Coordinates of C-alpha atoms in Angstrom, one line a residue:
M21 CA 98.7 118.9 106.0
F22 CA 98.3 115.9 103.8
L23 CA 96.0 117.6 101.4
K24 CA 98.9 119.9 100.3
W25 CA 100.7 117.1 98.6
S26 CA 97.9 114.8 97.4
H27 CA 97.6 116.6 94.1
E28 CA 101.3 116.0 93.4
I29 CA 101.0 112.3 93.5
M30 CA 100.6 111.0 90.0
T31 CA 98.5 107.8 90.0
K32 CA 95.7 106.3 88.0
T33 CA 93.8 105.0 91.1
N34 CA 92.4 106.4 94.3
E35 CA 94.2 103.9 96.4
R36 CA 96.3 105.4 99.2
I37 CA 98.7 103.0 101.0
M38 CA 100.0 104.2 104.4
I39 CA 103.2 102.3 105.1
I40 CA 104.4 102.6 108.7
D41 CA 108.0 101.9 110.0
G42 CA 106.7 100.0 113.0
L43 CA 109.7 100.0 115.3
N44 CA 110.3 103.7 114.6
M45 CA 106.9 104.6 115.6
F46 CA 106.8 102.3 118.6
L47 CA 110.0 103.6 120.1
R48 CA 108.9 107.2 119.9
S49 CA 106.0 106.4 122.1
Y50 CA 107.9 104.0 124.3
I51 CA 110.4 106.7 125.2
V52 CA 108.0 109.6 125.9
V53 CA 104.7 108.2 127.0
P54 CA 104.7 107.4 130.8
Q55 CA 101.3 105.7 131.0
L56 CA 100.8 102.6 133.3
S57 CA 98.4 99.7 132.8
K58 CA 95.9 98.6 135.4
E59 CA 98.6 96.3 136.9
G60 CA 101.1 99.2 137.2
Q61 CA 103.2 98.1 134.2
P62 CA 104.4 100.6 131.7
I63 CA 102.3 100.5 128.6
G64 CA 103.1 103.9 126.9
G65 CA 104.7 102.4 123.9
T66 CA 101.6 100.6 123.0
T67 CA 99.1 103.4 123.9
G68 CA 101.2 105.9 122.1
F69 CA 101.4 103.8 119.0
L70 CA 97.7 103.3 118.9
K71 CA 97.1 107.1 119.4
S72 CA 99.5 107.8 116.6
L73 CA 97.8 105.3 114.4
Q74 CA 94.5 106.9 115.1
K75 CA 95.8 110.3 114.2
L76 CA 97.5 109.1 111.0
T77 CA 94.4 107.2 109.7
R78 CA 92.2 110.2 110.4
E79 CA 94.5 112.7 108.5
V80 CA 95.9 110.5 105.7
K81 CA 92.6 108.7 105.0
P82 CA 94.4 105.6 103.7
T83 CA 92.6 102.8 101.8
K84 CA 95.1 100.3 103.2
V85 CA 97.5 100.4 106.2
I86 CA 100.7 98.3 106.3
V87 CA 103.0 98.1 109.3
C88 CA 106.5 96.8 108.6
W89 CA 108.7 95.4 111.5
D90 CA 112.3 94.4 111.7
G91 CA 112.5 90.6 111.7
R92 CA 114.6 88.6 114.2
G93 CA 118.2 89.2 113.4
G94 CA 117.1 91.8 110.9
S95 CA 120.4 93.5 110.6
R96 CA 122.5 90.3 110.4
K97 CA 123.1 90.5 106.7
R98 CA 124.4 94.1 106.9
K99 CA 126.5 93.2 109.9
Q100 CA 128.1 90.5 107.9
K101 CA 129.3 93.2 105.5
N102 CA 130.3 95.5 108.3
P103 CA 130.6 94.2 111.9
N104 CA 130.4 97.8 113.2
Y105 CA 126.9 98.4 111.7
K106 CA 124.6 99.5 114.5
E107 CA 127.1 98.6 117.2
G108 CA 127.7 100.7 120.2
R109 CA 124.3 102.2 120.2
A110 CA 123.5 104.0 123.4
P111 CA 120.8 102.3 125.5
I112 CA 117.3 103.8 125.2
R113 CA 116.8 106.7 127.7
L114 CA 113.2 107.1 128.9
N115 CA 111.9 110.6 129.0
R116 CA 110.7 110.6 132.5
S117 CA 112.0 111.2 136.0
F118 CA 110.6 108.2 137.8
K119 CA 111.6 104.5 137.5
V120 CA 109.2 101.7 138.3
L121 CA 111.2 98.7 136.9
T122 CA 114.7 97.4 137.1
E123 CA 116.8 97.3 134.0
E124 CA 115.9 93.6 133.3
Q125 CA 112.3 94.3 133.9
E126 CA 112.3 97.2 131.5
K127 CA 113.7 94.8 128.8
E128 CA 111.0 92.3 129.5
N129 CA 108.3 95.0 129.5
K130 CA 109.5 96.5 126.2
V131 CA 109.2 93.1 124.5
W132 CA 105.8 92.7 126.1
Q133 CA 104.6 96.0 124.8
M134 CA 105.8 95.3 121.3
Q135 CA 104.0 92.0 121.3
R136 CA 100.9 93.7 122.7
T137 CA 101.0 96.2 120.0
V138 CA 101.2 93.5 117.3
D139 CA 98.2 91.8 119.0
Y140 CA 96.1 94.9 118.7
L141 CA 97.1 95.3 115.1
N142 CA 95.9 91.7 114.6
S143 CA 92.5 92.8 115.6
F144 CA 92.5 95.6 113.0
P145 CA 92.4 95.5 109.1
V146 CA 96.0 96.3 109.1
I147 CA 98.6 94.3 107.2
Q148 CA 101.7 93.5 109.2
L149 CA 104.9 92.4 107.4
L150 CA 108.2 91.0 108.8
A151 CA 110.7 88.4 107.9
D152 CA 113.6 86.8 109.8
E153 CA 117.0 88.5 109.0
V154 CA 115.3 91.3 107.1
E155 CA 115.1 95.0 108.2
A156 CA 111.8 96.9 107.9
D157 CA 113.6 99.3 105.4
D158 CA 114.0 96.6 102.8
I159 CA 110.3 95.5 103.1
I160 CA 109.1 99.2 102.8
S161 CA 111.4 99.6 99.7
Y162 CA 109.9 96.4 98.1
I163 CA 106.3 97.5 98.9
C164 CA 107.0 101.0 97.4
R165 CA 108.9 100.0 94.2
Y166 CA 108.3 96.4 93.3
S167 CA 105.0 95.0 94.8
C168 CA 101.5 95.4 93.4
Y169 CA 101.4 98.7 95.1
K170 CA 104.2 100.3 93.1
D171 CA 101.8 102.5 91.0
E172 CA 99.6 103.4 93.9
Q173 CA 99.7 106.5 96.2
K174 CA 102.0 105.7 99.1
V175 CA 102.7 107.6 102.4
I176 CA 105.7 106.3 104.3
V177 CA 105.6 107.2 108.0
S178 CA 109.1 107.3 109.6
S179 CA 111.6 109.8 110.9
D180 CA 114.4 107.9 109.1
K181 CA 116.2 109.9 106.4
D182 CA 117.0 106.6 104.5
F183 CA 113.5 106.8 103.1
F184 CA 114.4 110.0 101.2
Q185 CA 115.8 107.9 98.4
L186 CA 112.4 106.2 97.9
L187 CA 110.4 109.4 97.1
D188 CA 109.0 109.6 93.5
D189 CA 105.9 110.4 91.6
T190 CA 103.8 108.1 93.8
T191 CA 105.5 108.2 97.2
V192 CA 105.8 110.8 100.0
L193 CA 107.3 110.6 103.5
Y194 CA 105.8 111.9 106.7
R195 CA 108.3 112.5 109.4
P196 CA 106.3 112.6 112.7
I197 CA 109.0 114.0 114.9
Q198 CA 109.7 116.9 112.5
K199 CA 106.0 117.1 111.7
V200 CA 106.8 117.5 107.9
V201 CA 105.7 115.9 104.7
L202 CA 108.3 115.5 102.1
N203 CA 108.0 114.7 98.4
R204 CA 110.6 114.4 95.7
N205 CA 110.6 118.1 94.8
S206 CA 110.8 119.3 98.5
V207 CA 113.8 117.1 99.1
V208 CA 115.6 118.6 96.0
S209 CA 114.6 122.1 97.2
E210 CA 115.8 121.7 100.8
Y211 CA 118.9 119.5 100.3
G212 CA 119.9 120.1 96.8
I213 CA 120.0 116.4 96.3
H214 CA 117.6 114.3 94.3
P215 CA 116.1 111.2 95.9
N216 CA 117.8 109.1 93.1
N217 CA 121.2 110.3 94.5
F218 CA 120.4 110.5 98.2
A219 CA 121.8 107.0 99.0
L220 CA 125.2 108.0 97.5
A221 CA 125.1 111.3 99.4
R222 CA 124.4 109.5 102.6
A223 CA 127.2 107.0 101.8
L224 CA 129.5 110.0 101.6
V225 CA 128.3 111.5 104.9
G226 CA 127.9 108.3 106.9
D227 CA 125.3 107.7 109.6
K228 CA 126.3 108.1 113.2
S229 CA 123.0 106.4 114.4
D230 CA 124.1 103.2 112.5
N231 CA 127.8 103.6 113.5
L232 CA 128.8 104.2 109.8
A233 CA 131.7 106.6 109.5
G234 CA 131.6 109.0 106.5
V235 CA 134.2 110.7 104.4
P236 CA 136.0 113.2 106.9
G237 CA 134.7 116.7 106.4
V238 CA 131.8 115.9 104.1
G239 CA 128.2 116.7 105.0
L240 CA 125.1 117.0 103.1
K241 CA 125.5 120.7 102.5
T242 CA 129.0 120.0 101.2
V243 CA 127.7 117.5 98.7
S244 CA 125.0 120.0 97.5
K245 CA 127.5 122.8 97.2
R246 CA 130.4 121.0 95.6
F247 CA 128.5 118.5 93.5
P248 CA 125.4 120.4 92.2
F249 CA 124.7 117.5 89.7
F250 CA 123.4 115.6 92.7
A251 CA 120.2 117.6 92.4
G252 CA 119.5 116.2 88.9
E253 CA 117.2 113.2 88.2
E254 CA 119.9 111.3 86.5
D255 CA 121.7 108.7 88.7
V256 CA 125.2 109.6 89.9
F257 CA 127.5 106.5 90.1
I258 CA 130.4 106.2 92.5
E259 CA 132.8 105.8 89.5
D260 CA 131.6 109.1 88.0
L261 CA 131.9 110.9 91.3
L262 CA 135.5 109.6 91.8
E263 CA 136.4 110.6 88.2
H264 CA 134.9 114.0 88.8
C265 CA 136.9 114.6 92.0
Q266 CA 140.2 113.3 90.4
N267 CA 139.8 115.7 87.4
Q268 CA 139.4 118.9 89.6
E269 CA 142.2 121.4 89.4
S270 CA 141.0 122.8 92.7
K271 CA 143.0 121.9 95.8
L272 CA 139.9 121.6 98.0
K273 CA 140.3 118.9 100.5
V274 CA 136.9 117.5 99.8
Y275 CA 137.9 116.1 96.5
T276 CA 141.0 114.3 97.7
S277 CA 139.1 113.0 100.8
I278 CA 136.6 111.4 98.5
S279 CA 139.2 110.0 96.2
N280 CA 141.1 108.5 99.1
N281 CA 138.0 106.8 100.6
E282 CA 136.6 104.9 97.7
Q283 CA 136.2 101.6 99.6
L284 CA 134.4 103.4 102.5
I285 CA 132.0 104.9 100.1
K286 CA 131.3 101.7 98.3
D287 CA 130.8 99.8 101.7
N288 CA 128.5 102.5 103.0
Y289 CA 126.5 102.6 99.8
S290 CA 125.9 98.8 99.8
L291 CA 124.5 99.1 103.3
M292 CA 122.4 102.2 102.9
Q293 CA 120.9 101.9 99.5
L294 CA 117.3 100.8 99.3
Y295 CA 116.9 101.0 95.5
S296 CA 117.4 97.3 95.3
P297 CA 116.2 95.8 98.7
S298 CA 118.1 93.0 100.3
L299 CA 115.4 90.3 100.0
S300 CA 115.5 86.8 98.9
A301 CA 113.1 85.5 96.2
Q302 CA 111.3 83.5 98.9
T303 CA 110.8 86.6 101.1
K304 CA 109.4 88.6 98.2
Q305 CA 107.0 85.7 97.4
S306 CA 106.0 85.7 101.1
I307 CA 105.3 89.4 101.1
D308 CA 103.3 89.1 97.8
W309 CA 101.2 86.3 99.2
T310 CA 100.5 88.1 102.5
V311 CA 99.4 91.2 100.7
D312 CA 97.3 89.4 98.1
E313 CA 95.5 87.0 100.6
F314 CA 95.0 89.4 103.5
E315 CA 91.5 89.5 104.9
F316 CA 90.6 93.0 106.0
S317 CA 88.7 92.0 109.1
F318 CA 88.1 94.3 112.1
N319 CA 87.5 92.6 115.4
K320 CA 86.3 95.5 117.4
T321 CA 85.1 93.3 120.3
N322 CA 88.5 91.8 120.8
A323 CA 90.3 95.2 120.5
S324 CA 87.8 96.6 123.1
V325 CA 88.4 93.8 125.6
M326 CA 92.1 94.3 125.3
M327 CA 91.8 98.0 125.9
M328 CA 89.7 97.2 129.1
Q329 CA 92.4 94.8 130.2
D330 CA 95.1 97.4 129.7
G331 CA 93.1 100.3 131.1
I332 CA 93.1 102.4 128.0
E333 CA 89.4 102.0 127.1
E334 CA 88.6 105.5 128.4
I335 CA 90.6 107.1 125.6
N336 CA 88.4 108.2 122.7
W337 CA 89.1 105.7 119.9
T338 CA 86.0 106.6 117.9
S339 CA 87.7 108.0 114.8
M340 CA 90.1 105.1 114.5
F341 CA 87.3 102.6 114.8
E342 CA 85.4 104.5 112.2
D343 CA 88.3 104.5 109.8
F344 CA 88.9 100.7 110.3
N345 CA 85.2 100.1 109.6
R346 CA 85.7 102.0 106.3
I347 CA 88.9 100.1 105.4
Q348 CA 87.3 96.8 106.1
R349 CA 84.2 97.8 104.1
D350 CA 86.1 99.1 101.2
N351 CA 88.4 96.1 100.9
K352 CA 85.9 93.3 101.1
K353 CA 86.7 90.7 98.5

């Protein structure tokens, strides 16, 4: 799968950085994997995360792996702009017919599984990044566009459409749920919208998962059909779009709807755009320091002991261990 796009990534080095949206990958496993630990506690989130990590490292063959997490109060800055941001989300529904914990116990177990996943990653040559009041999306954007990795091959792993806007000559997106790899050209081909203009398109459409209303009657297909210039590489600005709509002789409702929702579009865009990540200078410095100073050590013994404790040692982890040995060896300073 990944070999199909590798020749399209234009870089001068053989580095390949795999950047994982940590919470996105953890929750997929937490919801669908029913595995229990030796103590009878659910541990499917952790187990599924590790199995996904093993599959990804085997297929992508990264030279470095970075897992980005939402920090404590990660969406606070965006909620200050829009109090409705991510409000009213339905509680997570586990994809299984049996229930072994109370609602409160499930919350505690979920937190424990996330911490256990972090503990496993601490034994691996895997860089983990998070910062208080910062969402993983902004960290991923910074890694892709502004860090020392900006000119390297990058594979973002997430099912979130927000990352479409980051795709360029050096960056592709693997969407695990959809089992598809997207690059800049495939996004333009499928959606008729260039990654450079995808944040504005999403600002028009809104995002139900984040409780962001869009312009009534406007979807991605509408954007592509009525505004074909969104497919071009040149940036489309909100002011240009509004002027275009106001100068149309056509009485189509889409033009008046967009003209009448200027503030909504601007508000959505400020929340959804990742071209300029919402990071302080201090946070950027912290990310740079963590990346520059990271020691690519692999504590196989510690990981194996944890797996025995959790009752997952019987799973065949050979390929993941081999890949981590390779990453450790190739990144020795």
